[in-house]
PDB file of C-alpha atoms in Angstrom:
ATOM      1  CA  MET Q 293      -0.182  12.262  33.044  1.00 90.00           C
ATOM      2  CA  ASP Q 294      -0.575  14.988  30.441  1.00 97.00           C
ATOM      3  CA  LYS Q 295       1.178  13.798  27.271  1.00 98.00           C
ATOM      4  CA  ARG Q 296       0.602  16.888  25.148  1.00 98.00           C
ATOM      5  CA  ILE Q 297       3.603  18.277  23.284  1.00 98.00           C
ATOM      6  CA  ASN Q 298       3.474  21.834  21.996  1.00 94.00           C
ATOM      7  CA  ASN Q 299       5.842  21.796  19.034  1.00 95.00           C
ATOM      8  CA  LEU Q 300       7.234  19.400  16.476  1.00 96.00           C
ATOM      9  CA  GLN Q 301      10.824  19.926  17.587  1.00 96.00           C
ATOM     10  CA  GLU Q 302      10.002  18.470  21.003  1.00 96.00           C
ATOM     11  CA  VAL Q 303       8.731  15.336  19.282  1.00 96.00           C
ATOM     12  CA  VAL Q 304      11.463  14.678  16.736  1.00 96.00           C
ATOM     13  CA  LYS Q 305      14.314  15.372  19.157  1.00 96.00           C
ATOM     14  CA  HIS Q 306      13.731  11.837  20.439  1.00 95.00           C
ATOM     15  CA  ILE Q 307      14.858  10.418  17.085  1.00 97.00           C
ATOM     16  CA  GLN Q 308      18.616  10.140  16.810  1.00 96.00           C
ATOM     17  CA  SER Q 309      20.922   9.008  14.012  1.00 96.00           C
ATOM     18  CA  GLY Q 310      20.988   5.262  13.452  1.00 97.00           C
ATOM     19  CA  MET Q 311      17.572   4.585  14.985  1.00 98.00           C
ATOM     20  CA  THR Q 312      14.819   2.427  13.532  1.00 98.00           C
ATOM     21  CA  VAL Q 313      11.621   4.404  12.974  1.00 98.00           C
ATOM     22  CA  MET Q 314       8.173   3.075  12.140  1.00 98.00           C
ATOM     23  CA  ILE Q 315       5.998   5.548  10.242  1.00 98.00           C
ATOM     24  CA  GLY Q 316       2.274   4.959   9.917  1.00 98.00           C
ATOM     25  CA  GLY Q 317       0.422   5.267   6.651  1.00 96.00           C
ATOM     26  CA  PHE Q 318      -0.841   3.376   3.653  1.00 95.00           C
ATOM     27  CA  GLY Q 319       0.339   5.635   0.880  1.00 91.00           C
ATOM     28  CA  GLY Q 320      -0.948   9.021   2.012  1.00 94.00           C
ATOM     29  CA  SER Q 321      -3.743   7.590   4.174  1.00 96.00           C
ATOM     30  CA  GLY Q 322      -2.690   8.044   7.772  1.00 97.00           C
ATOM     31  CA  SER Q 323       0.727   9.422   6.892  1.00 97.00           C
ATOM     32  CA  PRO Q 324       1.937  11.847   9.613  1.00 98.00           C
ATOM     33  CA  ILE Q 325       3.257  14.426   7.162  1.00 98.00           C
ATOM     34  CA  GLU Q 326       3.886  17.137   9.750  1.00 98.00           C
ATOM     35  CA  LEU Q 327       5.909  14.808  11.981  1.00 98.00           C
ATOM     36  CA  ILE Q 328       7.912  13.585   8.984  1.00 98.00           C
ATOM     37  CA  HIS Q 329       8.665  17.122   7.854  1.00 98.00           C
ATOM     38  CA  GLY Q 330       9.637  18.064  11.400  1.00 97.00           C
ATOM     39  CA  LEU Q 331      12.124  15.199  11.329  1.00 98.00           C
ATOM     40  CA  ILE Q 332      13.465  16.457   8.000  1.00 98.00           C
ATOM     41  CA  ASP Q 333      13.986  19.879   9.557  1.00 97.00           C
ATOM     42  CA  GLN Q 334      16.025  18.220  12.306  1.00 96.00           C
ATOM     43  CA  GLY Q 335      18.191  16.512   9.682  1.00 94.00           C
ATOM     44  CA  THR Q 336      18.689  13.155  11.381  1.00 96.00           C
ATOM     45  CA  LYS Q 337      20.663  10.669   9.243  1.00 97.00           C
ATOM     46  CA  GLY Q 338      21.296   6.931   9.032  1.00 98.00           C
ATOM     47  CA  LEU Q 339      17.731   5.875   9.788  1.00 98.00           C
ATOM     48  CA  THR Q 340      16.040   2.559   9.134  1.00 98.00           C
ATOM     49  CA  VAL Q 341      12.430   3.296   8.238  1.00 98.00           C
ATOM     50  CA  ILE Q 342       9.549   0.808   8.355  1.00 98.00           C
ATOM     51  CA  ASN Q 343       6.487   1.779   6.326  1.00 98.00           C
ATOM     52  CA  ASN Q 344       4.127   0.226   3.810  1.00 97.00           C
ATOM     53  CA  ASN Q 345       5.560   2.369   0.995  1.00 96.00           C
ATOM     54  CA  ALA Q 346       8.758   4.162   0.050  1.00 96.00           C
ATOM     55  CA  GLY Q 347       7.158   7.529  -0.614  1.00 95.00           C
ATOM     56  CA  ASN Q 348       5.728   9.448  -3.556  1.00 95.00           C
ATOM     57  CA  GLY Q 349       6.689  12.730  -5.143  1.00 96.00           C
ATOM     58  CA  HIS Q 350       8.904  15.015  -3.093  1.00 97.00           C
ATOM     59  CA  VAL Q 351       7.167  15.185   0.288  1.00 98.00           C
ATOM     60  CA  GLY Q 352       6.909  12.909   3.320  1.00 97.00           C
ATOM     61  CA  ILE Q 353       9.062   9.781   3.206  1.00 98.00           C
ATOM     62  CA  ALA Q 354      10.138  10.568  -0.364  1.00 98.00           C
ATOM     63  CA  ALA Q 355      11.547  13.860   0.888  1.00 98.00           C
ATOM     64  CA  MET Q 356      13.410  12.006   3.642  1.00 98.00           C
ATOM     65  CA  ILE Q 357      14.997   9.810   0.980  1.00 98.00           C
ATOM     66  CA  GLU Q 358      15.979  12.825  -1.132  1.00 98.00           C
ATOM     67  CA  GLN Q 359      17.601  14.422   1.908  1.00 97.00           C
ATOM     68  CA  GLY Q 360      19.730  11.305   2.440  1.00 97.00           C
ATOM     69  CA  MET Q 361      18.195  10.534   5.827  1.00 98.00           C
ATOM     70  CA  ILE Q 362      17.218   6.907   5.235  1.00 98.00           C
ATOM     71  CA  GLU Q 363      19.911   4.236   5.139  1.00 98.00           C
ATOM     72  CA  LYS Q 364      17.483   1.320   4.851  1.00 98.00           C
ATOM     73  CA  ILE Q 365      13.765   1.028   4.191  1.00 98.00           C
ATOM     74  CA  ILE Q 366      11.624  -1.982   5.061  1.00 98.00           C
ATOM     75  CA  CYS Q 367       8.351  -1.917   3.135  1.00 98.00           C
ATOM     76  CA  SER Q 368       5.896  -3.761   0.913  1.00 97.00           C
ATOM     77  CA  PHE Q 369       5.616  -1.360  -2.019  1.00 94.00           C
ATOM     78  CA  PRO Q 370       8.787   0.613  -2.789  1.00 95.00           C
ATOM     79  CA  ARG Q 371       7.413   1.737  -6.157  1.00 90.00           C
ATOM     80  CA  SER Q 372       4.022   3.448  -5.998  1.00 85.00           C
ATOM     81  CA  ALA Q 373       2.457   6.232  -8.073  1.00 85.00           C
ATOM     82  CA  ASP Q 374       5.504   8.526  -8.268  1.00 89.00           C
ATOM     83  CA  PRO Q 375       8.526   6.734  -6.789  1.00 93.00           C
ATOM     84  CA  VAL Q 376      11.192   8.968  -8.316  1.00 95.00           C
ATOM     85  CA  ALA Q 377      12.963   9.648  -5.004  1.00 97.00           C
ATOM     86  CA  PHE Q 378      13.276   5.969  -4.113  1.00 97.00           C
ATOM     87  CA  ASN Q 379      14.185   4.948  -7.657  1.00 97.00           C
ATOM     88  CA  ASN Q 380      17.024   7.445  -7.852  1.00 97.00           C
ATOM     89  CA  ALA Q 381      18.398   6.516  -4.437  1.00 97.00           C
ATOM     90  CA  TYR Q 382      18.126   2.759  -4.968  1.00 97.00           C
ATOM     91  CA  LEU Q 383      19.650   2.730  -8.449  1.00 97.00           C
ATOM     92  CA  SER Q 384      22.590   4.758  -7.154  1.00 97.00           C
ATOM     93  CA  SER Q 385      23.049   2.405  -4.151  1.00 97.00           C
ATOM     94  CA  GLN Q 386      22.241   5.137  -1.654  1.00 97.00           C
ATOM     95  CA  ILE Q 387      19.527   3.164   0.123  1.00 98.00           C
ATOM     96  CA  GLU Q 388      19.091  -0.469   1.149  1.00 98.00           C
ATOM     97  CA  LEU Q 389      15.729  -2.151   0.552  1.00 98.00           C
ATOM     98  CA  GLU Q 390      14.038  -5.026   2.355  1.00 98.00           C
ATOM     99  CA  VAL Q 391      10.778  -6.024   0.678  1.00 97.00           C
ATOM    100  CA  VAL Q 392       8.223  -7.718   2.941  1.00 98.00           C
ATOM    101  CA  PRO Q 393       4.827  -9.003   1.767  1.00 97.00           C
ATOM    102  CA  GLN Q 394       2.142  -6.725   3.141  1.00 97.00           C
ATOM    103  CA  GLY Q 395       0.419  -9.239   5.422  1.00 97.00           C
ATOM    104  CA  THR Q 396       3.776 -10.468   6.670  1.00 98.00           C
ATOM    105  CA  LEU Q 397       4.838  -6.881   7.364  1.00 98.00           C
ATOM    106  CA  ALA Q 398       1.742  -6.285   9.485  1.00 98.00           C
ATOM    107  CA  GLU Q 399       2.211  -9.554  11.342  1.00 98.00           C
ATOM    108  CA  ARG Q 400       5.914  -8.951  12.003  1.00 98.00           C
ATOM    109  CA  ILE Q 401       5.004  -5.617  13.576  1.00 98.00           C
ATOM    110  CA  ARG Q 402       2.098  -7.130  15.512  1.00 98.00           C
ATOM    111  CA  ALA Q 403       4.334  -9.948  16.747  1.00 98.00           C
ATOM    112  CA  ALA Q 404       6.784  -7.452  18.229  1.00 98.00           C
ATOM    113  CA  GLY Q 405       3.986  -5.707  20.096  1.00 98.00           C
ATOM    114  CA  ALA Q 406       2.754  -9.057  21.405  1.00 98.00           C
ATOM    115  CA  GLY Q 407       6.207 -10.245  22.459  1.00 98.00           C
ATOM    116  CA  ILE Q 408       6.402 -13.019  19.848  1.00 98.00           C
ATOM    117  CA  PRO Q 409       9.972 -13.202  18.462  1.00 98.00           C
ATOM    118  CA  ALA Q 410       9.133 -15.310  15.399  1.00 98.00           C
ATOM    119  CA  PHE Q 411       6.278 -17.021  13.570  1.00 98.00           C
ATOM    120  CA  TYR Q 412       5.696 -19.159  10.475  1.00 98.00           C
ATOM    121  CA  THR Q 413       3.845 -18.163   7.309  1.00 98.00           C
ATOM    122  CA  PRO Q 414       3.454 -19.838   3.893  1.00 98.00           C
ATOM    123  CA  THR Q 415       3.789 -16.457   2.202  1.00 97.00           C
ATOM    124  CA  SER Q 416       7.010 -16.093   0.139  1.00 96.00           C
ATOM    125  CA  PHE Q 417       7.955 -19.776   0.309  1.00 98.00           C
ATOM    126  CA  GLY Q 418       9.838 -20.726  -2.855  1.00 96.00           C
ATOM    127  CA  THR Q 419      10.552 -17.101  -3.792  1.00 97.00           C
ATOM    128  CA  ASP Q 420      13.602 -14.858  -3.514  1.00 96.00           C
ATOM    129  CA  LEU Q 421      12.068 -13.230  -0.428  1.00 96.00           C
ATOM    130  CA  ALA Q 422      12.482 -16.493   1.482  1.00 96.00           C
ATOM    131  CA  GLN Q 423      16.145 -17.014   0.662  1.00 95.00           C
ATOM    132  CA  GLY Q 424      18.238 -17.616   3.762  1.00 96.00           C
ATOM    133  CA  LYS Q 425      15.228 -17.941   6.069  1.00 97.00           C
ATOM    134  CA  PRO Q 426      14.456 -21.132   7.997  1.00 97.00           C
ATOM    135  CA  THR Q 427      11.556 -23.202   6.684  1.00 98.00           C
ATOM    136  CA  GLU Q 428       9.516 -25.995   8.184  1.00 98.00           C
ATOM    137  CA  GLU Q 429       6.709 -28.278   7.133  1.00 98.00           C
ATOM    138  CA  PHE Q 430       3.409 -28.280   9.007  1.00 98.00           C
ATOM    139  CA  ASP Q 431       0.579 -30.643   7.994  1.00 98.00           C
ATOM    140  CA  GLY Q 432       2.108 -31.201   4.592  1.00 98.00           C
ATOM    141  CA  LYS Q 433       2.636 -27.514   3.777  1.00 98.00           C
ATOM    142  CA  MET Q 434       5.886 -25.522   3.802  1.00 98.00           C
ATOM    143  CA  TYR Q 435       6.217 -22.397   5.898  1.00 98.00           C
ATOM    144  CA  VAL Q 436       8.821 -19.651   6.224  1.00 98.00           C
ATOM    145  CA  ARG Q 437       9.969 -18.400   9.614  1.00 98.00           C
ATOM    146  CA  GLU Q 438       9.761 -14.627   9.976  1.00 98.00           C
ATOM    147  CA  ARG Q 439      11.147 -12.475  12.791  1.00 98.00           C
ATOM    148  CA  TRP Q 440       9.354  -9.729  14.636  1.00 98.00           C
ATOM    149  CA  LEU Q 441       9.928  -6.095  13.667  1.00 98.00           C
ATOM    150  CA  LYS Q 442      10.718  -3.653  16.459  1.00 98.00           C
ATOM    151  CA  ALA Q 443      11.490   0.060  16.377  1.00 98.00           C
ATOM    152  CA  ASP Q 444      13.011   2.695  18.587  1.00 98.00           C
ATOM    153  CA  VAL Q 445      10.280   5.197  17.740  1.00 98.00           C
ATOM    154  CA  ALA Q 446       6.922   5.132  15.945  1.00 98.00           C
ATOM    155  CA  LEU Q 447       5.459   8.255  14.331  1.00 98.00           C
ATOM    156  CA  ILE Q 448       1.736   7.925  13.659  1.00 98.00           C
ATOM    157  CA  LYS Q 449      -1.316   9.994  12.757  1.00 98.00           C
ATOM    158  CA  ALA Q 450      -4.652   9.752  14.579  1.00 98.00           C
ATOM    159  CA  GLU Q 451      -7.978  11.550  14.434  1.00 98.00           C
ATOM    160  CA  MET Q 452      -8.550  12.300  18.111  1.00 98.00           C
ATOM    161  CA  GLY Q 453      -6.557  11.818  21.277  1.00 98.00           C
ATOM    162  CA  ASP Q 454      -7.069  12.695  24.897  1.00 98.00           C
ATOM    163  CA  THR Q 455      -4.382  14.196  27.068  1.00 98.00           C
ATOM    164  CA  VAL Q 456      -3.346  10.791  28.435  1.00 98.00           C
ATOM    165  CA  GLY Q 457      -2.781   9.404  24.921  1.00 98.00           C
ATOM    166  CA  ASN Q 458      -5.868   7.339  24.093  1.00 98.00           C
ATOM    167  CA  LEU Q 459      -6.360   7.491  20.308  1.00 98.00           C
ATOM    168  CA  THR Q 460      -9.062   7.086  17.683  1.00 98.00           C
ATOM    169  CA  TYR Q 461      -8.493   6.934  13.921  1.00 98.00           C
ATOM    170  CA  ARG Q 462     -10.375   8.069  10.837  1.00 96.00           C
ATOM    171  CA  MET Q 463     -11.413   5.192   8.604  1.00 96.00           C
ATOM    172  CA  ALA Q 464      -8.572   3.698   6.505  1.00 96.00           C
ATOM    173  CA  SER Q 465      -5.991   6.030   8.053  1.00 96.00           C
ATOM    174  CA  ARG Q 466      -5.892   3.578  10.945  1.00 97.00           C
ATOM    175  CA  ASN Q 467      -3.911   0.980   8.894  1.00 97.00           C
ATOM    176  CA  PHE Q 468      -0.565   0.091  10.524  1.00 98.00           C
ATOM    177  CA  SER Q 469      -0.587   2.718  13.280  1.00 98.00           C
ATOM    178  CA  PRO Q 470      -2.108   0.706  16.164  1.00 98.00           C
ATOM    179  CA  LEU Q 471       0.366  -2.123  15.534  1.00 98.00           C
ATOM    180  CA  MET Q 472       3.322   0.248  15.300  1.00 98.00           C
ATOM    181  CA  ALA Q 473       2.353   1.966  18.544  1.00 98.00           C
ATOM    182  CA  MET Q 474       2.721  -1.381  20.304  1.00 98.00           C
ATOM    183  CA  ALA Q 475       5.957  -2.414  18.574  1.00 98.00           C
ATOM    184  CA  ALA Q 476       8.040   0.702  19.256  1.00 98.00           C
ATOM    185  CA  LYS Q 477       9.852   1.702  22.424  1.00 98.00           C
ATOM    186  CA  LYS Q 478       8.401   5.211  22.081  1.00 98.00           C
ATOM    187  CA  THR Q 479       5.339   6.348  20.121  1.00 98.00           C
ATOM    188  CA  TYR Q 480       4.416   9.891  19.149  1.00 98.00           C
ATOM    189  CA  ALA Q 481       1.160  10.795  17.451  1.00 98.00           C
ATOM    190  CA  GLN Q 482      -0.128  13.827  15.618  1.00 98.00           C
ATOM    191  CA  VAL Q 483      -3.889  14.208  16.058  1.00 98.00           C
ATOM    192  CA  ARG Q 484      -6.524  16.519  14.645  1.00 98.00           C
ATOM    193  CA  GLN Q 485      -7.975  17.214  18.075  1.00 98.00           C
ATOM    194  CA  ILE Q 486      -6.881  16.766  21.682  1.00 98.00           C
ATOM    195  CA  VAL Q 487      -9.672  16.363  24.225  1.00 98.00           C
ATOM    196  CA  SER Q 488      -9.917  15.763  27.967  1.00 98.00           C
ATOM    197  CA  PRO Q 489      -9.866  12.278  29.509  1.00 97.00           C
ATOM    198  CA  GLY Q 490     -13.361  10.819  29.390  1.00 96.00           C
ATOM    199  CA  ASP Q 491     -14.382  12.698  26.244  1.00 97.00           C
ATOM    200  CA  ILE Q 492     -13.625   9.624  24.119  1.00 98.00           C
ATOM    201  CA  ASP Q 493     -16.007   6.730  24.618  1.00 97.00           C
ATOM    202  CA  PRO Q 494     -13.843   3.855  25.917  1.00 96.00           C
ATOM    203  CA  GLU Q 495     -15.477   1.596  23.329  1.00 97.00           C
ATOM    204  CA  HIS Q 496     -14.064   3.839  20.595  1.00 97.00           C
ATOM    205  CA  VAL Q 497     -10.444   3.832  21.795  1.00 98.00           C
ATOM    206  CA  ILE Q 498      -8.244   1.929  19.314  1.00 98.00           C
ATOM    207  CA  THR Q 499      -4.808   2.667  20.757  1.00 98.00           C
ATOM    208  CA  PRO Q 500      -4.759   2.878  24.576  1.00 98.00           C
ATOM    209  CA  GLY Q 501      -2.688   5.658  26.070  1.00 98.00           C
ATOM    210  CA  ILE Q 502      -0.253   3.194  27.644  1.00 98.00           C
ATOM    211  CA  PHE Q 503       1.305   2.787  24.185  1.00 98.00           C
ATOM    212  CA  VAL Q 504       1.601   6.535  23.477  1.00 98.00           C
ATOM    213  CA  ASP Q 505       4.406   8.684  24.883  1.00 98.00           C
ATOM    214  CA  GLY Q 506       3.385  12.022  23.432  1.00 98.00           C
ATOM    215  CA  LEU Q 507       0.904  13.682  21.106  1.00 98.00           C
ATOM    216  CA  ILE Q 508       0.701  16.969  19.295  1.00 98.00           C
ATOM    217  CA  GLU Q 509      -2.391  18.631  17.891  1.00 98.00           C
ATOM    218  CA  ILE Q 510      -2.271  19.358  14.164  1.00 98.00           C
ATOM    219  CA  SER Q 511      -5.801  20.556  13.450  1.00 97.00           C
ATOM    220  CA  ARG Q 512      -5.370  20.917   9.685  1.00 97.00           C
ATOM    221  CA  PRO Q 513      -2.872  18.254   8.596  1.00 97.00           C
ATOM    222  CA  HIS Q 514      -1.558  18.067   5.064  1.00 97.00           C
ATOM    223  CA  GLN Q 515      -2.479  15.150   2.839  1.00 96.00           C
ATOM    224  CA  GLU Q 516       0.320  13.600   0.788  1.00 96.00           C
ATOM    225  CA  GLU Q 517      -1.766  13.212  -2.378  1.00 95.00           C
ATOM    226  CA  THR Q 518      -2.901  16.839  -2.261  1.00 97.00           C
ATOM    227  CA  LEU Q 519       0.657  18.080  -1.844  1.00 97.00           C
ATOM    228  CA  ASN Q 520       1.796  15.960  -4.772  1.00 96.00           C
ATOM    229  CA  ARG Q 521      -0.994  17.211  -7.030  1.00 96.00           C
ATOM    230  CA  GLU Q 522       0.136  20.742  -6.195  1.00 97.00           C
ATOM    231  CA  GLY Q 523       3.735  19.862  -7.089  1.00 96.00           C
ATOM    232  CA  ALA Q 524       4.993  20.460  -3.555  1.00 97.00           C
ATOM    233  CA  VAL Q 525       8.641  19.867  -2.709  1.00 97.00           C
ATOM    234  CA  TYR Q 526       9.913  19.652   0.875  1.00 97.00           C
ATOM    235  CA  PRO Q 527      11.916  21.279   2.288  1.00 95.00           C
TER     236      PRO Q 527
END
């Protein structure tokens, strides 16, 4: 099955108002800027977004916040280098925030992909983040029960993909993307290069094509940090 998609509009049309969307990236590393900006162009509202951060500057996720697209964000670090968009929205009660410790965030996503509805972790016990969550003692230590995190759609960035959706990643840009691809009902990836099946060594495949519903080639993707240094604003 050829999973290539020729334009961004064909990707983002699958994201409708009220959906939960996972977006890959650790700051700008692995952030699918072109897919995010395509979603901004579509203007979808009322989204719940799951990401490690809440955006920087006025591009990417920060631009989504400024356009009033995100109703709730689930992340580890809402305030990064230049969190003006999130700060303004949060202080004016325009966005809901759920803070999740970074390791717990990764495991909640992984659990969804593995079909595990809940798990226990000592992280956050005795803090505000554990309020209202069930706890239990194991071997003399207290643990907090955390639920899986699922999504309707995942938008991720990869280095190379073949036409059936097998993906490789470049260094740290891998981050949350393989987990998100497994935890979402539909996954769409932007890749630097699309190749034929067999051109990627099977030992190098990180995300198997069974978890990818479509991919689009963006040979020269933007980098969030570069855009912010240039003072870019989107749209």
